[in-house]
Backbone as a chain_set.jsonl record, in Angstrom:
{"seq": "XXXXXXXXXXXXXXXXXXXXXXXXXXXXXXXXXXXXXXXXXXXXXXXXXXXXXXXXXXXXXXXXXXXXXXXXXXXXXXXXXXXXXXXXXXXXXXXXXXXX", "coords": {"N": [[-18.559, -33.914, 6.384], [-15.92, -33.802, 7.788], [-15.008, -31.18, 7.023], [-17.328, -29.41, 7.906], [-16.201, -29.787, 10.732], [-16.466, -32.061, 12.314], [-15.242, -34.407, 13.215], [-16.397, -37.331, 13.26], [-15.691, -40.997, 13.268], [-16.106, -42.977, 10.597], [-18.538, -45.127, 9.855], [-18.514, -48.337, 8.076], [-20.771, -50.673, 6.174], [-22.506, -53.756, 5.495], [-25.514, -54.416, 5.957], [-27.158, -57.616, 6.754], [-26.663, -59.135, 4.117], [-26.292, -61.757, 3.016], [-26.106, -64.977, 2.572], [-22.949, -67.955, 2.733], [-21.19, -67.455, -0.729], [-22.407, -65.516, -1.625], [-23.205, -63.459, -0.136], [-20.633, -62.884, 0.499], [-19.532, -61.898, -1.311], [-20.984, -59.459, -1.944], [-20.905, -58.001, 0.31], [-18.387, -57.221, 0.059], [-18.273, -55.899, -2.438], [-19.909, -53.4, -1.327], [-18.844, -52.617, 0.472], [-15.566, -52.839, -0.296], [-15.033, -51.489, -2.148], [-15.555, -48.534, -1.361], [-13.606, -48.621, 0.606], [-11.517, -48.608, -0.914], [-11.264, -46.367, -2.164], [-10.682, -44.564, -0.127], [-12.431, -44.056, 2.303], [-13.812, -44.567, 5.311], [-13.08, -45.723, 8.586], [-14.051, -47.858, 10.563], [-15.454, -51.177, 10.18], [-18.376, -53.743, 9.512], [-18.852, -56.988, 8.478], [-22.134, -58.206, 7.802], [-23.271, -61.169, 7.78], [-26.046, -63.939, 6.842], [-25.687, -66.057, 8.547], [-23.749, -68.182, 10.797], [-22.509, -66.225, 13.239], [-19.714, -66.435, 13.925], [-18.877, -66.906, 10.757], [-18.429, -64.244, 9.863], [-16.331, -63.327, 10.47], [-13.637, -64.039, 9.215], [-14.149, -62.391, 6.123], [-14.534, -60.131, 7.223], [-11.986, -59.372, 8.316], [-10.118, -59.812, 6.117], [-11.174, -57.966, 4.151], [-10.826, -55.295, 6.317], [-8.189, -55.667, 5.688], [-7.494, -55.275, 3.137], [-8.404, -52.492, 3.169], [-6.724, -51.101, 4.357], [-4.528, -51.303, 3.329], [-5.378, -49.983, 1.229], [-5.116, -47.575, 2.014], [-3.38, -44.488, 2.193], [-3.132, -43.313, 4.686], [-2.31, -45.174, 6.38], [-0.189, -46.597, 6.302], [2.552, -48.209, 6.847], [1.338, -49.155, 9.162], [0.641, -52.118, 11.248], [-1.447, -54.994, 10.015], [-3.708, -56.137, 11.564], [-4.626, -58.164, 14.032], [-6.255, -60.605, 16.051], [-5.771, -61.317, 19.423], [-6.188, -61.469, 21.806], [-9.097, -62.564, 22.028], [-10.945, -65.313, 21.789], [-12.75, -66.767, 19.449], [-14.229, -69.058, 18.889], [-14.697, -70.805, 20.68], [-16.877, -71.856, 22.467], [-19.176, -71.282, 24.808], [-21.846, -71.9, 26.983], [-24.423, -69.363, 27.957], [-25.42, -68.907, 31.402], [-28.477, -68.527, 33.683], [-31.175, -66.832, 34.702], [-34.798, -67.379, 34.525], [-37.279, -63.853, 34.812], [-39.094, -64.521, 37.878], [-42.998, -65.043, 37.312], [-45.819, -63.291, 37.477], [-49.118, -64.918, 38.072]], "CA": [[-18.555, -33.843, 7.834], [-14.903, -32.877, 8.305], [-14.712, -29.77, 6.696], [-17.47, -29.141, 9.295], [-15.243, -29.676, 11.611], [-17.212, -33.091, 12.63], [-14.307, -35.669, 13.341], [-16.387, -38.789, 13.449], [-15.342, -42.189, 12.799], [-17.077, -43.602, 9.742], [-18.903, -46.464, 9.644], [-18.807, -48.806, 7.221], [-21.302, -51.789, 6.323], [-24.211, -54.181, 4.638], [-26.278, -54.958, 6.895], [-27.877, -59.223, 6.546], [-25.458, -59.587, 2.938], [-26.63, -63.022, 2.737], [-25.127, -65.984, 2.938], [-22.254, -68.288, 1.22], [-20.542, -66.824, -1.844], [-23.153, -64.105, -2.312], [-23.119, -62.66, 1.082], [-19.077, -62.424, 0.359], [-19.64, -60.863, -2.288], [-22.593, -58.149, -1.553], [-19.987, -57.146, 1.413], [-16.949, -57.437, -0.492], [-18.566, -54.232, -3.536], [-20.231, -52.554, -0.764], [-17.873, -52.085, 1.305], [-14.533, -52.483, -0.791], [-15.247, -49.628, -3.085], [-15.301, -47.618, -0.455], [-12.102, -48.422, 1.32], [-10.839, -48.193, -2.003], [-11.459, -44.663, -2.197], [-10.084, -44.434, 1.212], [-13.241, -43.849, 3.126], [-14.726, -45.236, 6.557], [-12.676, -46.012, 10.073], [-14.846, -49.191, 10.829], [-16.667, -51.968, 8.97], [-19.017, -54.802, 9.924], [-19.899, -57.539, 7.389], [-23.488, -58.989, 8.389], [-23.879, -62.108, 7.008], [-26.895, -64.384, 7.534], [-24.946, -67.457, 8.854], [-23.262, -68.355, 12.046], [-21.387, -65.089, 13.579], [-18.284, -66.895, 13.402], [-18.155, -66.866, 9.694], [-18.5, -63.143, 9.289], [-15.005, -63.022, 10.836], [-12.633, -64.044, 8.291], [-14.683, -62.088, 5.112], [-13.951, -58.597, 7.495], [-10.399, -59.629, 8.258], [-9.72, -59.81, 4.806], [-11.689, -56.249, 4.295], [-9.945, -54.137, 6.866], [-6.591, -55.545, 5.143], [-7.378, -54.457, 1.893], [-8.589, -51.179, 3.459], [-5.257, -50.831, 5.579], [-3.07, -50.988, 2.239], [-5.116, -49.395, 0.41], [-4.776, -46.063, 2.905], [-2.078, -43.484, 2.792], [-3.09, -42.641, 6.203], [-2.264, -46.02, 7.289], [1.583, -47.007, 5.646], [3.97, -48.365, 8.508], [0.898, -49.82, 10.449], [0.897, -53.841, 10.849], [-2.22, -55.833, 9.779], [-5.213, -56.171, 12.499], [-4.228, -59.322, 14.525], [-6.653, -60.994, 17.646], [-4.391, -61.934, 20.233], [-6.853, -62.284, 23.229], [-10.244, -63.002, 22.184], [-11.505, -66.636, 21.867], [-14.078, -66.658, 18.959], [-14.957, -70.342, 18.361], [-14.527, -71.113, 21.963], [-18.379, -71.024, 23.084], [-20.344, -70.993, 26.206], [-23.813, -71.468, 27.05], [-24.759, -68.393, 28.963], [-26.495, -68.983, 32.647], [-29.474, -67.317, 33.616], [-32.765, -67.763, 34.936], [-36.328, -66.329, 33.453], [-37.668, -64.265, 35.76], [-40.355, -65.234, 38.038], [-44.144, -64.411, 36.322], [-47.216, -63.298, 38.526], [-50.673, -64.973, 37.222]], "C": [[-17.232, -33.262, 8.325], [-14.443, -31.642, 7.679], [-15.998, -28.744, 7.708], [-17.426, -29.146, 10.692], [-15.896, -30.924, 13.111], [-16.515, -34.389, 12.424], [-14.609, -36.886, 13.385], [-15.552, -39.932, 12.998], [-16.782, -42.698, 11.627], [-17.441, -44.78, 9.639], [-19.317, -47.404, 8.618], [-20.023, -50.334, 7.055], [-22.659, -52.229, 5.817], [-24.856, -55.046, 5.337], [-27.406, -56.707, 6.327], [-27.45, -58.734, 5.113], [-26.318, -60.569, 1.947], [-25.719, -64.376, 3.593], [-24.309, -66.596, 1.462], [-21.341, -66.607, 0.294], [-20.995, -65.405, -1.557], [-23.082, -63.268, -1.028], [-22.093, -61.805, 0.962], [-19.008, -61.23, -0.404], [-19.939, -59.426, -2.415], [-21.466, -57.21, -0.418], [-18.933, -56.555, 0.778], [-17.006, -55.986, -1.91], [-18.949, -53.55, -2.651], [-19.629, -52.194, 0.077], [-16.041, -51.859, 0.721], [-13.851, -51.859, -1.346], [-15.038, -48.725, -2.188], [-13.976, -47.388, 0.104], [-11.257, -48.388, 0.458], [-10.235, -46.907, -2.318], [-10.777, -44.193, -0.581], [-10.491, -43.651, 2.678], [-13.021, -44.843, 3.862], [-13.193, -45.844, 7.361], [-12.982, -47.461, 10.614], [-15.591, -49.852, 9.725], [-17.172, -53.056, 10.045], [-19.461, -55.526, 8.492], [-20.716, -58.877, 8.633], [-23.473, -60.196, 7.062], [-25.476, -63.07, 8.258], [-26.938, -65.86, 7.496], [-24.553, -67.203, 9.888], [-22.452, -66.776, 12.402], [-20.217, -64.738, 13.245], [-17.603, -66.207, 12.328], [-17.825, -65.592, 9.066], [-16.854, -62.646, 9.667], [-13.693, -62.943, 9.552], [-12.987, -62.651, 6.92], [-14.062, -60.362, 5.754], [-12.9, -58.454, 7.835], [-9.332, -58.957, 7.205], [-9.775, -57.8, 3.999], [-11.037, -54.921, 4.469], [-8.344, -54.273, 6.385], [-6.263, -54.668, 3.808], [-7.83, -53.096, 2.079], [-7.289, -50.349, 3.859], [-4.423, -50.647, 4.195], [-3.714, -49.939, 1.64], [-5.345, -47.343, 0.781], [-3.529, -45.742, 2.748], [-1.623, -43.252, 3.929], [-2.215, -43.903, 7.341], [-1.207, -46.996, 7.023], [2.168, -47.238, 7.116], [3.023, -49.273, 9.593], [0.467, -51.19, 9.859], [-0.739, -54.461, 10.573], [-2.9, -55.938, 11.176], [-4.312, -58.157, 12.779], [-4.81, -59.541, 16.378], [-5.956, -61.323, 17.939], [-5.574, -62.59, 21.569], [-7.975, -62.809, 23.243], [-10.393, -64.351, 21.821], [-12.222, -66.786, 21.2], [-14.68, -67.911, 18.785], [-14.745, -70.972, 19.856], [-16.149, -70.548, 22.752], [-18.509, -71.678, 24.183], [-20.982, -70.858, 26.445], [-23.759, -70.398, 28.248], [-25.735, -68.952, 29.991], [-27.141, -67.851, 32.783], [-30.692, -67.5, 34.029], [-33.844, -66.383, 34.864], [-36.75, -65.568, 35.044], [-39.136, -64.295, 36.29], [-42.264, -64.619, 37.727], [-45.022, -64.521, 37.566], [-48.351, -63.767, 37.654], [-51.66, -64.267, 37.828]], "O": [[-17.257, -32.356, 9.158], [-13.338, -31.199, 7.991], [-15.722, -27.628, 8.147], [-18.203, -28.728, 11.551], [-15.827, -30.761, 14.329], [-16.939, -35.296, 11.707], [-13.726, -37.734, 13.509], [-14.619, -39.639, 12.25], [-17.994, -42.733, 11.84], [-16.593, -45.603, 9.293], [-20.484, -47.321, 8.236], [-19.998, -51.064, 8.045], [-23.657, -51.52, 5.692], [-24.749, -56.272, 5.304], [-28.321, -56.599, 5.511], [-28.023, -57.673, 4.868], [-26.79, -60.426, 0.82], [-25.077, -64.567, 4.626], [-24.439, -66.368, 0.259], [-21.087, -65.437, 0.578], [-20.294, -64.42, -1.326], [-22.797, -62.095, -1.271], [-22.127, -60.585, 1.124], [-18.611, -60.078, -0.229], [-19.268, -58.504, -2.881], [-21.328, -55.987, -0.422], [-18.626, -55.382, 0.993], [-16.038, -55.298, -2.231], [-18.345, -52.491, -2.82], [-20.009, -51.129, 0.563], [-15.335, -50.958, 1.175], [-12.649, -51.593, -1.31], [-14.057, -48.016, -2.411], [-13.35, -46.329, 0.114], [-10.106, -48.146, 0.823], [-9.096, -46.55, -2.623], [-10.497, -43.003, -0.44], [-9.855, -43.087, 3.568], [-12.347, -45.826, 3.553], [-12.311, -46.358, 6.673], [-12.063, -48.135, 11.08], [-16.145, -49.372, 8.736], [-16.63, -53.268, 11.13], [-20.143, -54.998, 7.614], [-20.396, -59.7, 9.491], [-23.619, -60.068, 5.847], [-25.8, -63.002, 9.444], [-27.663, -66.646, 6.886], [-24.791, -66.067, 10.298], [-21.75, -66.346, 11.487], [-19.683, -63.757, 12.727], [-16.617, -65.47, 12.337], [-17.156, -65.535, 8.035], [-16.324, -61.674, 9.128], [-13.055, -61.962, 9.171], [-12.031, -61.896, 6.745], [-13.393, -59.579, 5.079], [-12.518, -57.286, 7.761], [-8.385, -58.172, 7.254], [-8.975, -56.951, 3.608], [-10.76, -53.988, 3.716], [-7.472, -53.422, 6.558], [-5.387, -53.863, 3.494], [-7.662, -52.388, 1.087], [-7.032, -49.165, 3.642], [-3.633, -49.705, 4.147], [-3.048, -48.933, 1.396], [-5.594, -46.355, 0.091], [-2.603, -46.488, 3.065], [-0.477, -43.053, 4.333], [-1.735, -43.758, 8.465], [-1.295, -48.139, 7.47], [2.167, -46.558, 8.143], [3.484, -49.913, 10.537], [0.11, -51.484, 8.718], [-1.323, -54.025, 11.565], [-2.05, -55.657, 12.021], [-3.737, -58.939, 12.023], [-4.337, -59.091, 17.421], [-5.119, -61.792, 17.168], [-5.7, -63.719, 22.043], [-8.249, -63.535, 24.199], [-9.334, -64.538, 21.222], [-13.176, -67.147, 21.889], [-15.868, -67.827, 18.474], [-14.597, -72.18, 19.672], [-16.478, -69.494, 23.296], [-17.858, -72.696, 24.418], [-21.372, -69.691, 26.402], [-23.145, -70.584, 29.298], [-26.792, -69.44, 29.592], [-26.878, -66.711, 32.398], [-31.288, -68.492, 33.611], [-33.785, -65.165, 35.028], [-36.679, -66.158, 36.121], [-40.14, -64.166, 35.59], [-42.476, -63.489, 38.168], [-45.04, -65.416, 38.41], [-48.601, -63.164, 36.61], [-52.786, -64.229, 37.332]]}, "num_chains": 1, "name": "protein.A"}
């Protein structure tokens, strides 16, 4: 793509993993190999567990992606500062109204 002169951002990712260990895992070859090689811009790991837990497993991910880039020497580690992730909220909302 960039030698046809097609700058995207690459996306990385294994879509529903699993869960547990094996989920970790399944994310952790399919996607680590890669950033190994010092492909893809973005990742998502899908696991098929709470949202939450997919957090730490791509944390971890984009770190070992971040070192193991040339492109990306001098820049600091991925760090939330403002978002809130275990801090939930039932969403309001009301259905709306049905004609019989």
């Amino acid at each position: 793509m960039y030698v046809a002169g097609w700058d995207y951002p690459l996306h990385l990712g294994v879509t529903e993993a699993g869960e547990g260990e094996d989920g970790r895992m399944k994310s952790a070859i399919g996607i680590g190999t890669l950033l190994q090689d010092g492909l893809g811009d973005t990742i998502r790991v899908s696991l098929t567990e709470a949202p939450e837990e997919e957090i730490d497993p791509c944390k971890r991910l984009a770190n070992l992606g971040m070192k193991a880039s040339d492109l990306q020497k001098g820049v600091a580690p991925f760090e939330e500062k403002h978002r809130h992730y275990f801090d939930f909220q039932r969403r309001t909302g009301q259905l709306p109204v049905q004609k019989e």
